[in-house]
Amino acid sequence: MAEIRFAGYGGQGIVRAAIIAGKAATIFENRFATMNQSFGPEARGGACSSQLILSDNEILYPYIITSAVLVAMSQEGYTVFEPELNEGGILLIDEDLVKPKPPRSKIKIFSVPATQIAEDLGNRIIANVVMLGFFTAITKLVSKEGMEKAVADSVPPRFKELNLTAFNKGFQHYKASK
Amino acid sequence: MKAEPKNVNTGIYYIDGDVAAGQGALAAGCRFIGGYPITPSTKAAETFAEIAPKAGAVFIQMEDELASIATIIGASYAGVKTMTITSGPGYSLMMETIGFGAMLEAPFVILNVQRGGPSTGSPTKTGQADMMQARWGSHGDYEIIAIAPESPQEMFDYAIKAFNLAEKYRCPVMIMADECVGHMTEKVVIPKADTIELATRKFYKGPKDKYLPFKPDKDLIPPMAKAGDGCNLYITGDTHNEKGYPISSQNLKTKTHKSTTRRLIDKIKLNADKIIELKEEGIEDADIIVVSYGISSRVAVKGIELAREKGIKVGSLRLITVWPFPDKKIAELAKNIKAFVIPEINYGQVVFDVERCAHGEANVVLIPHGGAGVHHPEDISDAIEYADRENKKIEKIIEWKTKLEKLIFEKGFKLKE
């Protein structure tokens, strides 16, 4: 079982990112995934987080107790949820948006300029999908094939190619920087 | 009767509870929703509004909640399955008309995706503090049925169950969901239409001029006639006779009032065993039984696990239907256990009925939670441990409870945000 937290601001696709990963695990890999979200009353710009639990068995308790992975796309998200990360956890950050403290214990930090890559592709709205590619390459919690299917299935048809390109940019970023 | 294929969007989805409830309503054969959007229930209404036209159903966004509940009672009397969707503040506005619906014996469903209150409270956060309002919110004596789902799949399944119960018993049926379940995304399987069993309303088939709208059959439930079909249909919230005519206070005898209102109670109470659905786990040899409903049932699972690791014999009784309350079951269980433990996302509601039915045979421990989140599993295991350890005789219950409250509110449980 893996507990994953995505954190950022409303409008960054924080909830959408968790839905895509959850959809990949359930619909395309026939596993179990429970996604919960937390947001304020604001339509955009408020603190926002989503939690995803992946498991091979039915998920009874539906919330994170300690997370294995934190995907932080805002400084606030990092600050609030870093303490929740377990000792051997993985921290993924958008390097232009989050300046992490020196990692405690055995936490591993991986960074990607997700928003910058998305802007270079012409639309910052797909930063979450870049991040998902990066997430997939590092954590291997969900298969690349499953994620690609879930991305394609979760966006309007005319943005399918753009999103798949964004996903692969994120995926390759880790491969390239290794 | 089976569901109609045009209403059922068969498939495997990764959707949240609200969306699942909207799909469930359509699959159940709901033809009309009148509603006013309110977080965290909005997506359920949006979903229905989106999928309804293709199936020939109608969604109307009304000017407010008072109008919403009134339209669905009208739709119900027009002969169709109907529902409204709301949350805390909207639910409060509907209260008077819910009683009207109960008095008219109009079958309808209300989905209340509970949020933090009182007042506008916390729109995007969870709560379970409308449970007693569901039971007692409108004035006068009446009975309703309330179901508490704990997952998106159940939001679909129990939407269908809710419609079936409403149609069968001619009473308001509440789906008492909460923000957690409404906004939780999981895999939801929408089965094929021919596997979904639907209850049908009992319609009047006799000669039109002989129809008495409130003359019950032996099962205490009167057959309905559709408004406009030619039967004499006089309906009023006033205490009425079998014709539906109000009895003026001059002539109103206790007997008539009793025969009208008593039946609203009896048709549910006397059928309680058929209506009530419970899920029991490990209660056979339990010392402690956790009684829970809705999202708290899922949260309790982890707390129960932690307590079992410490060697405590703890079982679980989940109330799938919360109202009518399983009086007999609680009374039976109380005889053989030390205590009931009740986690609720409120400061004590369903716990009162557990206390009432325990008749002093077992202690009753509430684990309150102010809302905007759920219990931490350790809150639940700590309370289980306390109930198991501090098992004083019942005469000392007041002292015992004071001590517990101190533990909860001052020293103890680290209620996690």
mmCIF file with all atom_site columns, C-alpha atoms in Angstrom, chain A:
data_model
loop_
_atom_site.group_PDB
_atom_site.id
_atom_site.type_symbol
_atom_site.label_atom_id
_atom_site.label_alt_id
_atom_site.label_comp_id
_atom_site.label_asym_id
_atom_site.label_entity_id
_atom_site.label_seq_id
_atom_site.pdbx_PDB_ins_code
_atom_site.Cartn_x
_atom_site.Cartn_y
_atom_site.Cartn_z
_atom_site.occupancy
_atom_site.B_iso_or_equiv
_atom_site.pdbx_formal_charge
_atom_site.auth_seq_id
_atom_site.auth_comp_id
_atom_site.auth_asym_id
_atom_site.auth_atom_id
_atom_site.pdbx_PDB_model_num
ATOM 1   C CA . MET A 1 1   ? 0.000   0.000  0.000   1.00 0.00 ? 1   MET A CA 1
ATOM 2   C CA . ALA A 1 2   ? 1.270   3.496  -0.781  1.00 0.00 ? 2   ALA A CA 1
ATOM 3   C CA . GLU A 1 3   ? -0.002  6.788  0.587   1.00 0.00 ? 3   GLU A CA 1
ATOM 4   C CA . ILE A 1 4   ? 0.644   9.788  -1.631  1.00 0.00 ? 4   ILE A CA 1
ATOM 5   C CA . ARG A 1 5   ? 0.010   13.493 -1.019  1.00 0.00 ? 5   ARG A CA 1
ATOM 6   C CA . PHE A 1 6   ? -0.228  16.123 -3.761  1.00 0.00 ? 6   PHE A CA 1
ATOM 7   C CA . ALA A 1 7   ? -0.138  19.711 -2.511  1.00 0.00 ? 7   ALA A CA 1
ATOM 8   C CA . GLY A 1 8   ? -0.291  23.122 -4.130  1.00 0.00 ? 8   GLY A CA 1
ATOM 9   C CA . TYR A 1 9   ? -2.756  25.849 -5.011  1.00 0.00 ? 9   TYR A CA 1
ATOM 10  C CA . GLY A 1 10  ? -6.257  25.654 -6.447  1.00 0.00 ? 10  GLY A CA 1
ATOM 11  C CA . GLY A 1 11  ? -5.980  25.848 -10.240 1.00 0.00 ? 11  GLY A CA 1
ATOM 12  C CA . GLN A 1 12  ? -2.726  23.864 -10.483 1.00 0.00 ? 12  GLN A CA 1
ATOM 13  C CA . GLY A 1 13  ? -4.542  20.601 -11.107 1.00 0.00 ? 13  GLY A CA 1
ATOM 14  C CA . ILE A 1 14  ? -3.608  19.094 -7.753  1.00 0.00 ? 14  ILE A CA 1
ATOM 15  C CA . VAL A 1 15  ? -6.860  17.152 -7.515  1.00 0.00 ? 15  VAL A CA 1
ATOM 16  C CA . ARG A 1 16  ? -6.800  16.260 -11.200 1.00 0.00 ? 16  ARG A CA 1
ATOM 17  C CA . ALA A 1 17  ? -3.286  14.813 -10.836 1.00 0.00 ? 17  ALA A CA 1
ATOM 18  C CA . ALA A 1 18  ? -4.433  12.466 -8.087  1.00 0.00 ? 18  ALA A CA 1
ATOM 19  C CA . ILE A 1 19  ? -7.529  11.493 -10.073 1.00 0.00 ? 19  ILE A CA 1
ATOM 20  C CA . ILE A 1 20  ? -5.378  10.592 -13.080 1.00 0.00 ? 20  ILE A CA 1
ATOM 21  C CA . ALA A 1 21  ? -3.022  8.441  -10.990 1.00 0.00 ? 21  ALA A CA 1
ATOM 22  C CA . GLY A 1 22  ? -5.989  6.834  -9.234  1.00 0.00 ? 22  GLY A CA 1
ATOM 23  C CA . LYS A 1 23  ? -7.709  6.153  -12.522 1.00 0.00 ? 23  LYS A CA 1
ATOM 24  C CA . ALA A 1 24  ? -4.531  4.542  -13.900 1.00 0.00 ? 24  ALA A CA 1
ATOM 25  C CA . ALA A 1 25  ? -4.366  2.229  -10.897 1.00 0.00 ? 25  ALA A CA 1
ATOM 26  C CA . THR A 1 26  ? -8.056  1.276  -10.785 1.00 0.00 ? 26  THR A CA 1
ATOM 27  C CA . ILE A 1 27  ? -9.413  1.345  -14.317 1.00 0.00 ? 27  ILE A CA 1
ATOM 28  C CA . PHE A 1 28  ? -6.247  0.435  -16.196 1.00 0.00 ? 28  PHE A CA 1
ATOM 29  C CA . GLU A 1 29  ? -4.399  -1.769 -13.693 1.00 0.00 ? 29  GLU A CA 1
ATOM 30  C CA . ASN A 1 30  ? -7.360  -3.226 -11.814 1.00 0.00 ? 30  ASN A CA 1
ATOM 31  C CA . ARG A 1 31  ? -5.994  -2.285 -8.395  1.00 0.00 ? 31  ARG A CA 1
ATOM 32  C CA . PHE A 1 32  ? -7.584  -0.143 -5.673  1.00 0.00 ? 32  PHE A CA 1
ATOM 33  C CA . ALA A 1 33  ? -7.196  3.619  -5.235  1.00 0.00 ? 33  ALA A CA 1
ATOM 34  C CA . THR A 1 34  ? -8.975  6.064  -2.954  1.00 0.00 ? 34  THR A CA 1
ATOM 35  C CA . MET A 1 35  ? -8.590  9.784  -3.660  1.00 0.00 ? 35  MET A CA 1
ATOM 36  C CA . ASN A 1 36  ? -9.604  12.519 -1.246  1.00 0.00 ? 36  ASN A CA 1
ATOM 37  C CA . GLN A 1 37  ? -9.272  16.221 -1.686  1.00 0.00 ? 37  GLN A CA 1
ATOM 38  C CA . SER A 1 38  ? -9.077  19.215 0.524   1.00 0.00 ? 38  SER A CA 1
ATOM 39  C CA . PHE A 1 39  ? -9.698  22.749 -0.622  1.00 0.00 ? 39  PHE A CA 1
ATOM 40  C CA . GLY A 1 40  ? -11.107 26.013 0.622   1.00 0.00 ? 40  GLY A CA 1
ATOM 41  C CA . PRO A 1 41  ? -14.129 27.945 -0.584  1.00 0.00 ? 41  PRO A CA 1
ATOM 42  C CA . GLU A 1 42  ? -12.065 29.902 -3.118  1.00 0.00 ? 42  GLU A CA 1
ATOM 43  C CA . ALA A 1 43  ? -12.422 28.949 -6.789  1.00 0.00 ? 43  ALA A CA 1
ATOM 44  C CA . ARG A 1 44  ? -8.709  29.510 -7.516  1.00 0.00 ? 44  ARG A CA 1
ATOM 45  C CA . GLY A 1 45  ? -5.555  30.241 -5.617  1.00 0.00 ? 45  GLY A CA 1
ATOM 46  C CA . GLY A 1 46  ? -6.414  28.821 -2.197  1.00 0.00 ? 46  GLY A CA 1
ATOM 47  C CA . ALA A 1 47  ? -4.357  26.077 -0.590  1.00 0.00 ? 47  ALA A CA 1
ATOM 48  C CA . CYS A 1 48  ? -5.305  22.744 -2.067  1.00 0.00 ? 48  CYS A CA 1
ATOM 49  C CA . SER A 1 49  ? -4.230  19.188 -1.498  1.00 0.00 ? 49  SER A CA 1
ATOM 50  C CA . SER A 1 50  ? -5.257  15.736 -2.518  1.00 0.00 ? 50  SER A CA 1
ATOM 51  C CA . GLN A 1 51  ? -4.429  12.375 -1.050  1.00 0.00 ? 51  GLN A CA 1
ATOM 52  C CA . LEU A 1 52  ? -4.226  9.127  -2.908  1.00 0.00 ? 52  LEU A CA 1
ATOM 53  C CA . ILE A 1 53  ? -4.011  5.678  -1.416  1.00 0.00 ? 53  ILE A CA 1
ATOM 54  C CA . LEU A 1 54  ? -2.937  2.887  -3.753  1.00 0.00 ? 54  LEU A CA 1
ATOM 55  C CA . SER A 1 55  ? -3.311  -0.737 -2.791  1.00 0.00 ? 55  SER A CA 1
ATOM 56  C CA . ASP A 1 56  ? -3.607  -4.235 -4.197  1.00 0.00 ? 56  ASP A CA 1
ATOM 57  C CA . ASN A 1 57  ? -6.404  -4.924 -1.735  1.00 0.00 ? 57  ASN A CA 1
ATOM 58  C CA . GLU A 1 58  ? -9.613  -3.151 -0.844  1.00 0.00 ? 58  GLU A CA 1
ATOM 59  C CA . ILE A 1 59  ? -8.920  0.103  1.028   1.00 0.00 ? 59  ILE A CA 1
ATOM 60  C CA . LEU A 1 60  ? -10.813 0.361  4.307   1.00 0.00 ? 60  LEU A CA 1
ATOM 61  C CA . TYR A 1 61  ? -9.266  3.351  6.081   1.00 0.00 ? 61  TYR A CA 1
ATOM 62  C CA . PRO A 1 62  ? -9.408  5.991  3.361   1.00 0.00 ? 62  PRO A CA 1
ATOM 63  C CA . TYR A 1 63  ? -6.933  8.618  4.599   1.00 0.00 ? 63  TYR A CA 1
ATOM 64  C CA . ILE A 1 64  ? -3.191  9.116  4.845   1.00 0.00 ? 64  ILE A CA 1
ATOM 65  C CA . ILE A 1 65  ? -1.576  8.335  8.183   1.00 0.00 ? 65  ILE A CA 1
ATOM 66  C CA . THR A 1 66  ? 2.011   8.828  7.032   1.00 0.00 ? 66  THR A CA 1
ATOM 67  C CA . SER A 1 67  ? 2.751   9.463  3.394   1.00 0.00 ? 67  SER A CA 1
ATOM 68  C CA . ALA A 1 68  ? 5.313   7.633  1.277   1.00 0.00 ? 68  ALA A CA 1
ATOM 69  C CA . VAL A 1 69  ? 5.364   10.332 -1.380  1.00 0.00 ? 69  VAL A CA 1
ATOM 70  C CA . LEU A 1 70  ? 4.771   14.081 -1.203  1.00 0.00 ? 70  LEU A CA 1
ATOM 71  C CA . VAL A 1 71  ? 4.382   15.965 -4.465  1.00 0.00 ? 71  VAL A CA 1
ATOM 72  C CA . ALA A 1 72  ? 4.719   19.637 -3.560  1.00 0.00 ? 72  ALA A CA 1
ATOM 73  C CA . MET A 1 73  ? 3.866   22.342 -6.071  1.00 0.00 ? 73  MET A CA 1
ATOM 74  C CA . SER A 1 74  ? 3.791   25.233 -3.608  1.00 0.00 ? 74  SER A CA 1
ATOM 75  C CA . GLN A 1 75  ? 5.933   26.336 -0.684  1.00 0.00 ? 75  GLN A CA 1
ATOM 76  C CA . GLU A 1 76  ? 2.923   26.244 1.614   1.00 0.00 ? 76  GLU A CA 1
ATOM 77  C CA . GLY A 1 77  ? 2.017   22.746 0.497   1.00 0.00 ? 77  GLY A CA 1
ATOM 78  C CA . TYR A 1 78  ? 5.566   21.648 1.237   1.00 0.00 ? 78  TYR A CA 1
ATOM 79  C CA . THR A 1 79  ? 5.595   23.270 4.685   1.00 0.00 ? 79  THR A CA 1
ATOM 80  C CA . VAL A 1 80  ? 2.229   21.854 5.727   1.00 0.00 ? 80  VAL A CA 1
ATOM 81  C CA . PHE A 1 81  ? 2.718   18.298 4.505   1.00 0.00 ? 81  PHE A CA 1
ATOM 82  C CA . GLU A 1 82  ? 6.460   17.655 4.842   1.00 0.00 ? 82  GLU A CA 1
ATOM 83  C CA . PRO A 1 83  ? 6.022   16.504 8.485   1.00 0.00 ? 83  PRO A CA 1
ATOM 84  C CA . GLU A 1 84  ? 3.525   13.884 7.301   1.00 0.00 ? 84  GLU A CA 1
ATOM 85  C CA . LEU A 1 85  ? 6.159   12.237 5.068   1.00 0.00 ? 85  LEU A CA 1
ATOM 86  C CA . ASN A 1 86  ? 7.590   9.003  6.486   1.00 0.00 ? 86  ASN A CA 1
ATOM 87  C CA . GLU A 1 87  ? 11.276  8.618  7.216   1.00 0.00 ? 87  GLU A CA 1
ATOM 88  C CA . GLY A 1 88  ? 12.186  6.899  3.977   1.00 0.00 ? 88  GLY A CA 1
ATOM 89  C CA . GLY A 1 89  ? 9.738   8.984  1.975   1.00 0.00 ? 89  GLY A CA 1
ATOM 90  C CA . ILE A 1 90  ? 10.091  10.535 -1.437  1.00 0.00 ? 90  ILE A CA 1
ATOM 91  C CA . LEU A 1 91  ? 9.637   14.278 -1.909  1.00 0.00 ? 91  LEU A CA 1
ATOM 92  C CA . LEU A 1 92  ? 8.958   15.596 -5.397  1.00 0.00 ? 92  LEU A CA 1
ATOM 93  C CA . ILE A 1 93  ? 9.013   19.347 -5.884  1.00 0.00 ? 93  ILE A CA 1
ATOM 94  C CA . ASP A 1 94  ? 8.523   21.900 -8.581  1.00 0.00 ? 94  ASP A CA 1
ATOM 95  C CA . GLU A 1 95  ? 11.983  23.436 -8.171  1.00 0.00 ? 95  GLU A CA 1
ATOM 96  C CA . ASP A 1 96  ? 10.878  26.948 -9.132  1.00 0.00 ? 96  ASP A CA 1
ATOM 97  C CA . LEU A 1 97  ? 8.041   27.005 -6.616  1.00 0.00 ? 97  LEU A CA 1
ATOM 98  C CA . VAL A 1 98  ? 9.431   25.135 -3.615  1.00 0.00 ? 98  VAL A CA 1
ATOM 99  C CA . LYS A 1 99  ? 12.650  25.738 -1.716  1.00 0.00 ? 99  LYS A CA 1
ATOM 100 C CA . PRO A 1 100 ? 13.008  22.778 0.616   1.00 0.00 ? 100 PRO A CA 1
ATOM 101 C CA . LYS A 1 101 ? 14.950  22.681 3.865   1.00 0.00 ? 101 LYS A CA 1
ATOM 102 C CA . PRO A 1 102 ? 17.767  20.144 4.127   1.00 0.00 ? 102 PRO A CA 1
ATOM 103 C CA . PRO A 1 103 ? 15.960  16.785 4.180   1.00 0.00 ? 103 PRO A CA 1
ATOM 104 C CA . ARG A 1 104 ? 15.394  15.084 7.524   1.00 0.00 ? 104 ARG A CA 1
ATOM 105 C CA . SER A 1 105 ? 16.313  11.417 8.014   1.00 0.00 ? 105 SER A CA 1
ATOM 106 C CA . LYS A 1 106 ? 16.347  9.401  4.808   1.00 0.00 ? 106 LYS A CA 1
ATOM 107 C CA . ILE A 1 107 ? 13.920  11.461 2.775   1.00 0.00 ? 107 ILE A CA 1
ATOM 108 C CA . LYS A 1 108 ? 14.922  11.643 -0.867  1.00 0.00 ? 108 LYS A CA 1
ATOM 109 C CA . ILE A 1 109 ? 14.259  14.849 -2.773  1.00 0.00 ? 109 ILE A CA 1
ATOM 110 C CA . PHE A 1 110 ? 13.733  14.994 -6.529  1.00 0.00 ? 110 PHE A CA 1
ATOM 111 C CA . SER A 1 111 ? 13.108  18.248 -8.331  1.00 0.00 ? 111 SER A CA 1
ATOM 112 C CA . VAL A 1 112 ? 11.719  19.210 -11.703 1.00 0.00 ? 112 VAL A CA 1
ATOM 113 C CA . PRO A 1 113 ? 10.864  22.612 -13.212 1.00 0.00 ? 113 PRO A CA 1
ATOM 114 C CA . ALA A 1 114 ? 7.365   21.339 -14.001 1.00 0.00 ? 114 ALA A CA 1
ATOM 115 C CA . THR A 1 115 ? 5.708   24.739 -14.449 1.00 0.00 ? 115 THR A CA 1
ATOM 116 C CA . GLN A 1 116 ? 8.604   25.976 -16.592 1.00 0.00 ? 116 GLN A CA 1
ATOM 117 C CA . ILE A 1 117 ? 8.424   22.891 -18.819 1.00 0.00 ? 117 ILE A CA 1
ATOM 118 C CA . ALA A 1 118 ? 4.669   23.358 -19.142 1.00 0.00 ? 118 ALA A CA 1
ATOM 119 C CA . GLU A 1 119 ? 5.131   27.022 -20.075 1.00 0.00 ? 119 GLU A CA 1
ATOM 120 C CA . ASP A 1 120 ? 7.698   26.027 -22.685 1.00 0.00 ? 120 ASP A CA 1
ATOM 121 C CA . LEU A 1 121 ? 5.103   23.677 -24.132 1.00 0.00 ? 121 LEU A CA 1
ATOM 122 C CA . GLY A 1 122 ? 2.766   26.651 -24.340 1.00 0.00 ? 122 GLY A CA 1
ATOM 123 C CA . ASN A 1 123 ? 0.414   26.170 -21.383 1.00 0.00 ? 123 ASN A CA 1
ATOM 124 C CA . ARG A 1 124 ? 1.237   26.261 -17.695 1.00 0.00 ? 124 ARG A CA 1
ATOM 125 C CA . ILE A 1 125 ? -2.022  24.476 -16.950 1.00 0.00 ? 125 ILE A CA 1
ATOM 126 C CA . ILE A 1 126 ? -0.349  21.153 -17.791 1.00 0.00 ? 126 ILE A CA 1
ATOM 127 C CA . ALA A 1 127 ? 2.347   21.492 -15.121 1.00 0.00 ? 127 ALA A CA 1
ATOM 128 C CA . ASN A 1 128 ? 0.502   18.843 -13.111 1.00 0.00 ? 128 ASN A CA 1
ATOM 129 C CA . VAL A 1 129 ? 0.811   16.371 -15.974 1.00 0.00 ? 129 VAL A CA 1
ATOM 130 C CA . VAL A 1 130 ? 4.542   17.096 -16.330 1.00 0.00 ? 130 VAL A CA 1
ATOM 131 C CA . MET A 1 131 ? 4.774   16.375 -12.619 1.00 0.00 ? 131 MET A CA 1
ATOM 132 C CA . LEU A 1 132 ? 2.848   13.129 -13.064 1.00 0.00 ? 132 LEU A CA 1
ATOM 133 C CA . GLY A 1 133 ? 5.376   11.965 -15.671 1.00 0.00 ? 133 GLY A CA 1
ATOM 134 C CA . PHE A 1 134 ? 8.189   12.754 -13.251 1.00 0.00 ? 134 PHE A CA 1
ATOM 135 C CA . PHE A 1 135 ? 6.260   11.018 -10.448 1.00 0.00 ? 135 PHE A CA 1
ATOM 136 C CA . THR A 1 136 ? 5.745   7.904  -12.561 1.00 0.00 ? 136 THR A CA 1
ATOM 137 C CA . ALA A 1 137 ? 9.414   7.645  -13.535 1.00 0.00 ? 137 ALA A CA 1
ATOM 138 C CA . ILE A 1 138 ? 10.655  7.983  -9.971  1.00 0.00 ? 138 ILE A CA 1
ATOM 139 C CA . THR A 1 139 ? 8.131   6.131  -7.861  1.00 0.00 ? 139 THR A CA 1
ATOM 140 C CA . LYS A 1 140 ? 7.085   3.405  -10.320 1.00 0.00 ? 140 LYS A CA 1
ATOM 141 C CA . LEU A 1 141 ? 3.923   3.120  -8.219  1.00 0.00 ? 141 LEU A CA 1
ATOM 142 C CA . VAL A 1 142 ? 1.832   3.094  -11.377 1.00 0.00 ? 142 VAL A CA 1
ATOM 143 C CA . SER A 1 143 ? 2.909   1.851  -14.806 1.00 0.00 ? 143 SER A CA 1
ATOM 144 C CA . LYS A 1 144 ? 3.825   4.315  -17.560 1.00 0.00 ? 144 LYS A CA 1
ATOM 145 C CA . GLU A 1 145 ? 1.326   2.650  -19.911 1.00 0.00 ? 145 GLU A CA 1
ATOM 146 C CA . GLY A 1 146 ? -1.477  2.879  -17.364 1.00 0.00 ? 146 GLY A CA 1
ATOM 147 C CA . MET A 1 147 ? -0.717  6.525  -16.670 1.00 0.00 ? 147 MET A CA 1
ATOM 148 C CA . GLU A 1 148 ? -0.631  7.411  -20.369 1.00 0.00 ? 148 GLU A CA 1
ATOM 149 C CA . LYS A 1 149 ? -4.037  5.806  -20.831 1.00 0.00 ? 149 LYS A CA 1
ATOM 150 C CA . ALA A 1 150 ? -5.386  7.640  -17.778 1.00 0.00 ? 150 ALA A CA 1
ATOM 151 C CA . VAL A 1 151 ? -3.992  11.004 -18.971 1.00 0.00 ? 151 VAL A CA 1
ATOM 152 C CA . ALA A 1 152 ? -5.525  10.513 -22.413 1.00 0.00 ? 152 ALA A CA 1
ATOM 153 C CA . ASP A 1 153 ? -8.825  9.507  -20.805 1.00 0.00 ? 153 ASP A CA 1
ATOM 154 C CA . SER A 1 154 ? -8.950  12.497 -18.450 1.00 0.00 ? 154 SER A CA 1
ATOM 155 C CA . VAL A 1 155 ? -8.447  15.465 -20.763 1.00 0.00 ? 155 VAL A CA 1
ATOM 156 C CA . PRO A 1 156 ? -10.518 16.952 -23.599 1.00 0.00 ? 156 PRO A CA 1
ATOM 157 C CA . PRO A 1 157 ? -9.634  15.221 -26.928 1.00 0.00 ? 157 PRO A CA 1
ATOM 158 C CA . ARG A 1 158 ? -8.064  18.327 -28.461 1.00 0.00 ? 158 ARG A CA 1
ATOM 159 C CA . PHE A 1 159 ? -5.578  18.564 -25.594 1.00 0.00 ? 159 PHE A CA 1
ATOM 160 C CA . LYS A 1 160 ? -4.706  14.858 -25.594 1.00 0.00 ? 160 LYS A CA 1
ATOM 161 C CA . GLU A 1 161 ? -1.456  15.122 -27.580 1.00 0.00 ? 161 GLU A CA 1
ATOM 162 C CA . LEU A 1 162 ? -0.268  18.149 -25.602 1.00 0.00 ? 162 LEU A CA 1
ATOM 163 C CA . ASN A 1 163 ? -0.884  16.369 -22.321 1.00 0.00 ? 163 ASN A CA 1
ATOM 164 C CA . LEU A 1 164 ? 0.846   13.183 -23.441 1.00 0.00 ? 164 LEU A CA 1
ATOM 165 C CA . THR A 1 165 ? 3.840   15.270 -24.563 1.00 0.00 ? 165 THR A CA 1
ATOM 166 C CA . ALA A 1 166 ? 3.853   16.977 -21.162 1.00 0.00 ? 166 ALA A CA 1
ATOM 167 C CA . PHE A 1 167 ? 3.673   13.623 -19.393 1.00 0.00 ? 167 PHE A CA 1
ATOM 168 C CA . ASN A 1 168 ? 6.622   12.277 -21.365 1.00 0.00 ? 168 ASN A CA 1
ATOM 169 C CA . LYS A 1 169 ? 8.665   15.460 -20.820 1.00 0.00 ? 169 LYS A CA 1
ATOM 170 C CA . GLY A 1 170 ? 8.273   14.946 -17.115 1.00 0.00 ? 170 GLY A CA 1
ATOM 171 C CA . PHE A 1 171 ? 9.061   11.249 -17.411 1.00 0.00 ? 171 PHE A CA 1
ATOM 172 C CA . GLN A 1 172 ? 12.173  11.924 -19.491 1.00 0.00 ? 172 GLN A CA 1
ATOM 173 C CA . HIS A 1 173 ? 13.358  14.702 -17.193 1.00 0.00 ? 173 HIS A CA 1
ATOM 174 C CA . TYR A 1 174 ? 14.093  12.161 -14.517 1.00 0.00 ? 174 TYR A CA 1
ATOM 175 C CA . LYS A 1 175 ? 15.706  9.731  -16.968 1.00 0.00 ? 175 LYS A CA 1
ATOM 176 C CA . ALA A 1 176 ? 17.875  12.530 -18.321 1.00 0.00 ? 176 ALA A CA 1
ATOM 177 C CA . SER A 1 177 ? 18.937  13.901 -14.964 1.00 0.00 ? 177 SER A CA 1
ATOM 178 C CA . LYS A 1 178 ? 19.825  10.493 -13.545 1.00 0.00 ? 178 LYS A CA 1
#
